[in-house]
Short mmCIF file of C-alpha atoms and ligand atoms in Angstrom, two decimals:
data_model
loop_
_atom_site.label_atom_id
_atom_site.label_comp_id
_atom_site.label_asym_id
_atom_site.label_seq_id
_atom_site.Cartn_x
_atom_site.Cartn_y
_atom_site.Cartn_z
CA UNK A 1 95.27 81.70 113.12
CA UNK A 2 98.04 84.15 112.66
CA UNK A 3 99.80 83.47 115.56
CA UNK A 4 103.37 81.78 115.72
CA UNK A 5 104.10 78.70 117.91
CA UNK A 6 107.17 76.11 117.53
CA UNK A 7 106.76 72.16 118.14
CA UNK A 8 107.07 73.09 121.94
CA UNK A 9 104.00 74.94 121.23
CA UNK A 10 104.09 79.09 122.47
CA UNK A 11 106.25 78.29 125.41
CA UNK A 12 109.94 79.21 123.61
CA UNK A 13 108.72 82.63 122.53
CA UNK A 14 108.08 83.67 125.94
CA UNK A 15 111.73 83.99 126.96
CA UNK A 16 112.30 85.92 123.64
CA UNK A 17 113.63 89.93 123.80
CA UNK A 18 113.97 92.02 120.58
CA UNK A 19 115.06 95.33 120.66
CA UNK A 20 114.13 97.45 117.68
CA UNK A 21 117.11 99.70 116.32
CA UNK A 22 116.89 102.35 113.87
CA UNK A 23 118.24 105.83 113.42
CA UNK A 24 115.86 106.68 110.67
CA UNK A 25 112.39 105.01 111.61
CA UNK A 26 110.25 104.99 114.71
CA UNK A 27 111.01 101.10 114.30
CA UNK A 28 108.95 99.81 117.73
CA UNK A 29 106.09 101.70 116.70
CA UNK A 30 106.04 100.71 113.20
CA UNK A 31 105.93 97.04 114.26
CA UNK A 32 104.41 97.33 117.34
CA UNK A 33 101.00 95.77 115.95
CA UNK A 34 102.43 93.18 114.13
CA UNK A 35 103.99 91.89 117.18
CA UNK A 36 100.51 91.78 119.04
CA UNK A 37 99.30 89.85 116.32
CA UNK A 38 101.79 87.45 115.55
CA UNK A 39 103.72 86.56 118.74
CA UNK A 40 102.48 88.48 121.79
CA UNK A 41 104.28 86.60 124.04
CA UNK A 42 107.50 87.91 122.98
CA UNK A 43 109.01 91.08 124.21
CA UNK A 44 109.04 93.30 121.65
CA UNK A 45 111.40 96.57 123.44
CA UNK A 46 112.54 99.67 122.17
CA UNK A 47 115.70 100.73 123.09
CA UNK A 48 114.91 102.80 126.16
CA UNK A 49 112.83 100.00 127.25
CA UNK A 50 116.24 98.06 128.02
CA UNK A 51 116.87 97.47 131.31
CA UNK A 52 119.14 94.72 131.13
CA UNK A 53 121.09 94.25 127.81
CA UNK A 54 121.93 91.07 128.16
CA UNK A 55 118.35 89.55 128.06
CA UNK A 56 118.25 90.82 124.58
CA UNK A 57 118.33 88.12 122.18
CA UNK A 58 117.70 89.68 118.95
CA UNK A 59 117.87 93.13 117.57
CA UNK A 60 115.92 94.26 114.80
CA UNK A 61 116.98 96.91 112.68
CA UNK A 62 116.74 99.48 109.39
CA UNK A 63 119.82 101.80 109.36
CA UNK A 64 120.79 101.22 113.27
CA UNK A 65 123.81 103.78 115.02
CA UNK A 66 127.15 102.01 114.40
CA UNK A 67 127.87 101.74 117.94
CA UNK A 68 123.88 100.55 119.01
CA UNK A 69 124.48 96.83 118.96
CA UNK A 70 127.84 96.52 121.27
CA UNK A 71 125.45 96.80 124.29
CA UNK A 72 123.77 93.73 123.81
CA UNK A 73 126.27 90.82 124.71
CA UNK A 74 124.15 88.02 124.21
CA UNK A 75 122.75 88.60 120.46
CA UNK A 76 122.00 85.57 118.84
CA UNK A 77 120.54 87.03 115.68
CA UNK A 78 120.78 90.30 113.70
CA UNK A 79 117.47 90.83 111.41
CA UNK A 80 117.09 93.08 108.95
CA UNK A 81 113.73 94.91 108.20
CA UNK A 82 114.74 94.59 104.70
CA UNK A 83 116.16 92.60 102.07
CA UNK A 84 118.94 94.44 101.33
CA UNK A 85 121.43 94.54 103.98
CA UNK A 86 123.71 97.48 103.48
CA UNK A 87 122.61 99.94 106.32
CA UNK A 88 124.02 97.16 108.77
CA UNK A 89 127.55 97.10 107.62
CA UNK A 90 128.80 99.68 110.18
CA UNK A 91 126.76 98.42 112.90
CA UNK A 92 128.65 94.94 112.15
CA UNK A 93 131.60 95.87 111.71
CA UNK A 94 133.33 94.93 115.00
CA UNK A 95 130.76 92.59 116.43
CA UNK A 96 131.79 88.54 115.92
CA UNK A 97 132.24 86.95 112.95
CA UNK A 98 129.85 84.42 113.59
CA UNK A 99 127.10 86.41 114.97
CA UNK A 100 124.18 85.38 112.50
CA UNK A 101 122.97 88.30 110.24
CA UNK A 102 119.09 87.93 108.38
CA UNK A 103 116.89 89.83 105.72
CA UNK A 104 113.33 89.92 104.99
CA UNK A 105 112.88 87.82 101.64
CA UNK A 106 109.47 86.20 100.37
CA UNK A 107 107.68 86.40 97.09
CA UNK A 108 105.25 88.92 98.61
CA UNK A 109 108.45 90.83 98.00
CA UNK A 110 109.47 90.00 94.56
CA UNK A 111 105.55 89.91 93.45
CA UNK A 112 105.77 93.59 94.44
CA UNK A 113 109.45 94.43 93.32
CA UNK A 114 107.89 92.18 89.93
CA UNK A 115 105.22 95.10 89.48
CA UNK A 116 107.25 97.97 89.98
CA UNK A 117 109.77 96.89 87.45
CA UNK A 118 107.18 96.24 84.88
CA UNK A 119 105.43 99.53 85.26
CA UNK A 120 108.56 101.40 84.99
CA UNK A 121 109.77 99.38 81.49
CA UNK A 122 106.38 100.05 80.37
CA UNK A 123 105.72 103.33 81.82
CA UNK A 124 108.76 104.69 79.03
CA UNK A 125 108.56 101.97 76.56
CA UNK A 126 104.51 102.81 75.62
CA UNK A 127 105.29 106.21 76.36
CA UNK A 128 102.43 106.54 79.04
CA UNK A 129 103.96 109.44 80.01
CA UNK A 130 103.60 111.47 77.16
CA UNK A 131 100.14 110.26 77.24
CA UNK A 132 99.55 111.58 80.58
CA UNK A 133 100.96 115.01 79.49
CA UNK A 134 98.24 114.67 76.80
CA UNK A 135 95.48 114.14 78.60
CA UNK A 136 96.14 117.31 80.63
CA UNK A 137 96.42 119.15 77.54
CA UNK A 138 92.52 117.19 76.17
CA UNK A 139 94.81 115.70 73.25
CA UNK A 140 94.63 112.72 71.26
CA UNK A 141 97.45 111.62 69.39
CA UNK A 142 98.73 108.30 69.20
CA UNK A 143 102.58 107.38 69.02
CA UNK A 144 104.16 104.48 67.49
CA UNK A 145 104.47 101.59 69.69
CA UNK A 146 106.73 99.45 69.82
CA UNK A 147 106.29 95.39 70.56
CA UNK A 148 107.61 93.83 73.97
CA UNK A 149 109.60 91.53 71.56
CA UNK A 150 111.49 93.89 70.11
CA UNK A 151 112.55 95.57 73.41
CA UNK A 152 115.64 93.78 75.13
CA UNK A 153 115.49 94.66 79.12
CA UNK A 154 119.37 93.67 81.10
CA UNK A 155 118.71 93.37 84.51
CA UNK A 156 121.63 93.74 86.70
CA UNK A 157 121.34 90.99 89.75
CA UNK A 158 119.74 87.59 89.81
CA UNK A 159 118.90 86.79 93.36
CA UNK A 160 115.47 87.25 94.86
CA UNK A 161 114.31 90.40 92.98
CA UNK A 162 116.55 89.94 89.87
CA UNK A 163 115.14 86.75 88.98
CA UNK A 164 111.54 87.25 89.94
CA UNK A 165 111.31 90.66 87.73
CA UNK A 166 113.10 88.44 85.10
CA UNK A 167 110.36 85.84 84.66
CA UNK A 168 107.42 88.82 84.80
CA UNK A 169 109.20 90.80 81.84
CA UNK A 170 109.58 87.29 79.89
CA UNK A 171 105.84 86.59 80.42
CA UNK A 172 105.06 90.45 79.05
CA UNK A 173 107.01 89.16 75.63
CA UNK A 174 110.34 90.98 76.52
CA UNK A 175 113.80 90.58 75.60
CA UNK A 176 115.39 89.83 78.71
CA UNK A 177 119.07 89.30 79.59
CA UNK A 178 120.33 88.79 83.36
CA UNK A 179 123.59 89.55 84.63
CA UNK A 180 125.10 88.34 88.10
CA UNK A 181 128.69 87.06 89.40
CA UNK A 182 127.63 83.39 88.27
CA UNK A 183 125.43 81.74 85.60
CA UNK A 184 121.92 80.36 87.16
CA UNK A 185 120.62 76.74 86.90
CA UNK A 186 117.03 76.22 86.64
CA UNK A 187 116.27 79.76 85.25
CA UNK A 188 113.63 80.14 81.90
CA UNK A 189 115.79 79.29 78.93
CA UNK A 190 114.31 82.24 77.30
CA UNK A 191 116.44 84.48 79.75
CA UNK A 192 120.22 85.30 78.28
CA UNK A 193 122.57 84.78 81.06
CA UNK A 194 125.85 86.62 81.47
CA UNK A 195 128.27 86.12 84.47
CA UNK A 196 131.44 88.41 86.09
CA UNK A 197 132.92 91.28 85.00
CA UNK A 198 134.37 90.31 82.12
CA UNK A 199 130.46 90.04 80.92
CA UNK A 200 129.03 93.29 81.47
CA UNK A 201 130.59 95.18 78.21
CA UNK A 202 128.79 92.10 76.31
CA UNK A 203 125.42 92.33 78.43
CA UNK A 204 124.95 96.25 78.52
CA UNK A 205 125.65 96.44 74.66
CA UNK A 206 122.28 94.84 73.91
CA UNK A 207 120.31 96.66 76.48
CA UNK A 208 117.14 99.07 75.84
CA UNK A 209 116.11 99.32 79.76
CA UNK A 210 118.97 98.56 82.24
CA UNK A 211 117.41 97.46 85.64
CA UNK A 212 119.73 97.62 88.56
CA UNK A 213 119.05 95.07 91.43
CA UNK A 214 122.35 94.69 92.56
CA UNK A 215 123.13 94.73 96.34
CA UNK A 216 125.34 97.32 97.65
CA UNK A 217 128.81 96.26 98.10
CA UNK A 218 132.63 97.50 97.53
CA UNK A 219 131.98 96.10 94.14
CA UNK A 220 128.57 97.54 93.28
CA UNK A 221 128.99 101.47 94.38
CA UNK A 222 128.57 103.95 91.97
CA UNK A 223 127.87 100.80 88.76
CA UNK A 224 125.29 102.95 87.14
CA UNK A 225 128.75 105.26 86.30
CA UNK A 226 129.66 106.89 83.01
CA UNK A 227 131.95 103.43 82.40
CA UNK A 228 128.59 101.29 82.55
CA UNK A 229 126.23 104.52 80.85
CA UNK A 230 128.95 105.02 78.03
CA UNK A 231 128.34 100.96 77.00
CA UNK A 232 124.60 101.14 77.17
CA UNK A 233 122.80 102.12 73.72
CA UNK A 234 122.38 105.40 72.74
CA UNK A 235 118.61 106.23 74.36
CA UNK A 236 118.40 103.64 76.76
CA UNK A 237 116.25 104.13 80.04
CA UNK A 238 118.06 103.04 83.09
CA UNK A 239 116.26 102.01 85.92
CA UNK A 240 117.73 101.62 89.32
CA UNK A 241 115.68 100.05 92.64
CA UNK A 242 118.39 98.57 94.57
CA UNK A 243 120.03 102.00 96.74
CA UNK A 244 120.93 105.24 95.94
CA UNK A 245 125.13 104.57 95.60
CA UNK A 246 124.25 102.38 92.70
CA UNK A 247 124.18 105.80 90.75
CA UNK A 248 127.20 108.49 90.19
CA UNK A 249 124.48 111.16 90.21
CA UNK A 250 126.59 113.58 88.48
CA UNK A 251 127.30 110.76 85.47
CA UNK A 252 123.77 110.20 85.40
CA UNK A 253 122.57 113.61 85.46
CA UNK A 254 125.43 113.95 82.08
CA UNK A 255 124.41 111.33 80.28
CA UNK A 256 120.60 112.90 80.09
CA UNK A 257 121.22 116.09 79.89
CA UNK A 258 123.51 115.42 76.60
CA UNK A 259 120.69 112.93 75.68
CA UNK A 260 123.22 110.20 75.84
CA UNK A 261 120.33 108.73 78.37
CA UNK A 262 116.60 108.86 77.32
CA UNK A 263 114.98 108.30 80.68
CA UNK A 264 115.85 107.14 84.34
CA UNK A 265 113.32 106.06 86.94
CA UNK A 266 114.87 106.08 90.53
CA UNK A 267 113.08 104.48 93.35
CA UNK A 268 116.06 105.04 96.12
CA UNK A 269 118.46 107.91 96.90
CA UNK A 270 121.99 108.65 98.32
CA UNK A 271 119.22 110.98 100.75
CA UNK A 272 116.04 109.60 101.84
CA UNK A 273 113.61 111.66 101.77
CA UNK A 274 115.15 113.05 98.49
CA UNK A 275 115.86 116.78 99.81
CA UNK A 276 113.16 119.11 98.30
CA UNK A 277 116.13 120.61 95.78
CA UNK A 278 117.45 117.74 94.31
CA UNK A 279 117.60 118.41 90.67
CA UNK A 280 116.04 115.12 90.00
CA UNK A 281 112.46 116.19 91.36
CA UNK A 282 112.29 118.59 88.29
CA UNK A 283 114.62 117.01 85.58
CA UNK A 284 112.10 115.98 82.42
CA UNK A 285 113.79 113.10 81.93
CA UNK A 286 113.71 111.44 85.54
CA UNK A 287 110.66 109.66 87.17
CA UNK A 288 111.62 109.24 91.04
CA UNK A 289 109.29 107.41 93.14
CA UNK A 290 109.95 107.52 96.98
CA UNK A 291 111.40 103.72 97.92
CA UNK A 292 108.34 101.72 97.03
CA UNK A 293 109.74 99.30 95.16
CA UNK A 294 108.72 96.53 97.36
CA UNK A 295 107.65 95.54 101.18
CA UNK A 296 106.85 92.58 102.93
CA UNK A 297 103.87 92.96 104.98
CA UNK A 298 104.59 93.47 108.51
CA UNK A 299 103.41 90.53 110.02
CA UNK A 300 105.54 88.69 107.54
CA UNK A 301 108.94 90.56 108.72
CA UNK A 302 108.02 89.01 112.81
CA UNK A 303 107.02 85.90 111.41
CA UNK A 304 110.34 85.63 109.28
CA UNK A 305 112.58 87.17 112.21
CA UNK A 306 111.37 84.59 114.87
CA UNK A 307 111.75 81.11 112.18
CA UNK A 308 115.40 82.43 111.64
CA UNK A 309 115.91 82.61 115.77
CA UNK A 310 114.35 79.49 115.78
CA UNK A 311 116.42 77.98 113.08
CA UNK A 312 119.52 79.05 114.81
CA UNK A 313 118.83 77.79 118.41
CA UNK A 314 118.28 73.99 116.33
CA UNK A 315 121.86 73.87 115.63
CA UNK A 316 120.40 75.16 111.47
CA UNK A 317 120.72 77.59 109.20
CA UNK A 318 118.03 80.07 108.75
CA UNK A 319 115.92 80.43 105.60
CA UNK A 320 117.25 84.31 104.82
CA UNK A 321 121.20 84.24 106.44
CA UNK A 322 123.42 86.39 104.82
CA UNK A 323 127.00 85.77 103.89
CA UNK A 324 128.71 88.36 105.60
CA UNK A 325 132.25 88.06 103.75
CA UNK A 326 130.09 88.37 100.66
CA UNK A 327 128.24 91.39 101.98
CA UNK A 328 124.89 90.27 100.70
P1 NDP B 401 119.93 88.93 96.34
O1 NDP B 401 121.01 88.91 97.36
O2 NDP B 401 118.93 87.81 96.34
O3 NDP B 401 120.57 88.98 94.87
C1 NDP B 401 121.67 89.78 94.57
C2 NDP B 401 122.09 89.49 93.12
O4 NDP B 401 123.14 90.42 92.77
C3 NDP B 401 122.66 88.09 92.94
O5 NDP B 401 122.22 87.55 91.72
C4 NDP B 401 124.18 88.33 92.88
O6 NDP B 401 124.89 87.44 92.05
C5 NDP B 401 124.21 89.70 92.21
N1 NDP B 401 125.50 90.35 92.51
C6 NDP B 401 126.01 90.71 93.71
N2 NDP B 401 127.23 91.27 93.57
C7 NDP B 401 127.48 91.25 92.24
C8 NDP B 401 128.59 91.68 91.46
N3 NDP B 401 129.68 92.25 92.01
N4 NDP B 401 128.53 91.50 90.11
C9 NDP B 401 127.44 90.92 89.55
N5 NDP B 401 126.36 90.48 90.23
C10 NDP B 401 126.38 90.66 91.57
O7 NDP B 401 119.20 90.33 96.49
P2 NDP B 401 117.66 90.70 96.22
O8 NDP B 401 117.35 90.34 94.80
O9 NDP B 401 116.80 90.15 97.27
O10 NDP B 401 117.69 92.29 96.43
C11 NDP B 401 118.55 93.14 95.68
C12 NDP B 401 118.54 94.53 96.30
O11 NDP B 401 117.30 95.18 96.08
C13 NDP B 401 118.68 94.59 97.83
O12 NDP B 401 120.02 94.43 98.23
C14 NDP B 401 118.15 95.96 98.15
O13 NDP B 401 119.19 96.91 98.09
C15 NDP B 401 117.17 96.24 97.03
N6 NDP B 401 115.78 96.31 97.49
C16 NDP B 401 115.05 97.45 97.20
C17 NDP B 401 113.73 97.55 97.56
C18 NDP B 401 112.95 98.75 97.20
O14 NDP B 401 111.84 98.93 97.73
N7 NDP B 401 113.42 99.59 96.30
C19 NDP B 401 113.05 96.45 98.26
C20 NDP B 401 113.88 95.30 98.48
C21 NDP B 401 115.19 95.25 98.11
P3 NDP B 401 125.09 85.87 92.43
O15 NDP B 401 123.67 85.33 92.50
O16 NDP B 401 125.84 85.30 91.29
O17 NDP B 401 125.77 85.85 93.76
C1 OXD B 402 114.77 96.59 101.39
C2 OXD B 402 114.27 97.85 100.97
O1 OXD B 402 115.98 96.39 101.39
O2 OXD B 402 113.10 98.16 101.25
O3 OXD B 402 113.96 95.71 101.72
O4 OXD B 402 114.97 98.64 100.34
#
């Protein structure tokens, strides 16, 4: 049975109202079925659909207008459609303080984010590239491979993703150092921990694949930068899933063209859809794949949204909250 009910049964979620928000996504559509499936008693509205603001109770949203969620006075709960929670920051920024923000965060997610990770260290480190460049050519040549042991991959965040991706790379025979603002209890003692700034020369120096799953923050813009690309080894593939404004493009784009860099693979963009002249589409040493990183099934994002509304009208904290000071 896929459907959601509380203690009290289905009766709360019929006095429910979400309003989907999005400038870049067709958002009421997109989740439209999920809805239906999972909690059809709750209105699910798209903006237009609002006649009275102030019976909406919670506003979903992916990249909403900075000035959409003034009009609803009675919010109880922000959700993200995502995990990361950047694209809300101007939509937040002069609502109150303690007006409870959400993300989307489950290990469908970090399964996914898990896999992409892995194929990307892999996809440079066995050089299945070059093999695929082969194959169109009918050759057969094989290149010196080098063991998962003797390949140290940094990973740059420790939450959710960080961690998950983390355990996945130890269990391929990897190398694998973390880096995050604290050091983590109850994480594989084969993982090398670093914390803070004062870290990162230390943790970059010993990296063959940096991995950045850092939210975006203040602190976090622009870290894949020619301070951070200048400390990683000569040839090192940098590989960056978190958002676009992780990455000076022009440092980036430096760094491999002097062959400073041996490889990046990008999975997000200052510009989604990457615009068709990017020079990363065509640049030999970039992989870009279009923000697939990871999703949480749709039915999971309702399911998640309405046991953090739920969690909030019990006097609780919900499962995903985000610390807005913190930003993440
Ligand atoms: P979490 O919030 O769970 O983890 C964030 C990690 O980053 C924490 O370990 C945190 O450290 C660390 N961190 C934050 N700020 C700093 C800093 N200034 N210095 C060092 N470490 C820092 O996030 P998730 O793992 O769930 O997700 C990470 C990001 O991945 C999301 O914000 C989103 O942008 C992106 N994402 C991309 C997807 C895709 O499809 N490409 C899909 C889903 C997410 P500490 O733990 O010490 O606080
Ligand atoms: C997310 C994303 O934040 O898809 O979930 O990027």
């Amino acid at each position: 049975m896929d459907m959601l009910s509380t203690s009290a049964g289905t009766e709360p979620l019929k006095a429910i109202t979400v309003v989907a928000e999005s400038t870049v996504l067709d958002l009421h559509a997109f989740l439209s079925d999920a809805f239906l499936r999972v909690a059809p008693e709750v209105a699910w509205l798209s903006p237009d659909q609002v006649t009275d603001p102030a019976v909406v109770d919670v506003a979903l949203c992916w990249y909403p207008a900075p000035d959409a969620l003034h009009r609803y006075p009675k919010l109880e709960l922000i959700q993200s459609l995502g995990a990361g929670t950047d694209h809300l920051h101007p939509a937040l920024r002069s609502l109150p303080d303690d007006l409870s923000v959400c993300r989307v965060t489950d290990s469908h997610m970090s399964r996914a984010m898990s896999g992409y990770v892995a194929w990307a260290v892999l996809n440079q480190q066995r050089q299945f590239k070059a093999y695929a460049a082969q194959q169109a050519e009918g050759r057969w040549l094989r290149h010196p491979m080098q063991s998962a042991g003797e390949h140290c991959v940094g990973i740059a965040g420790q939450g959710q993703l960080g961690a998950a991706c983390a355990g996945t790379l130890l269990e391929l025979g990897f190398q694998v150092r973390g880096w995050a603002r604290d050091i983590k209890l109850n994480m594989p003692a084969a993982l090398t921990q670093f914390a803070g700034p004062e870290s990162l020369e230390d943790f970059l120096s010993g990296c063959d694949t940096l991995v950045c799953l850092l939210p975006l923050t203040p602190d976090t813009q622009g870290f894949i930068g020619e301070r951070v690309l200048r400390q990683l080894p000569p040839h090192a593939h940098v590989i960056n899933a978190s958002r676009g404004e992780h990455v000076d493009q022009d440092a980036l784009l430096s760094a491999l063209d002097t062959g400073r860099l041996a490889h990046a693979t990008l999975d997000v963009f200052h510009e989604e859809p990457l615009p068709p002249e990017h020079p990363y589409w065509k640049h030999p040493r970039i992989t870009v794949t279009p923000h697939v990183g990871a999703r949480t099934p749709n039915d999971q994002i309702v399911r998640q949204m309405l046991d953090n509304l739920l969690a909030i009208r019990a006097g609780g904290r919900p499962r995903t909250w985000v610390d807005r000071a913190r930003g993440y």
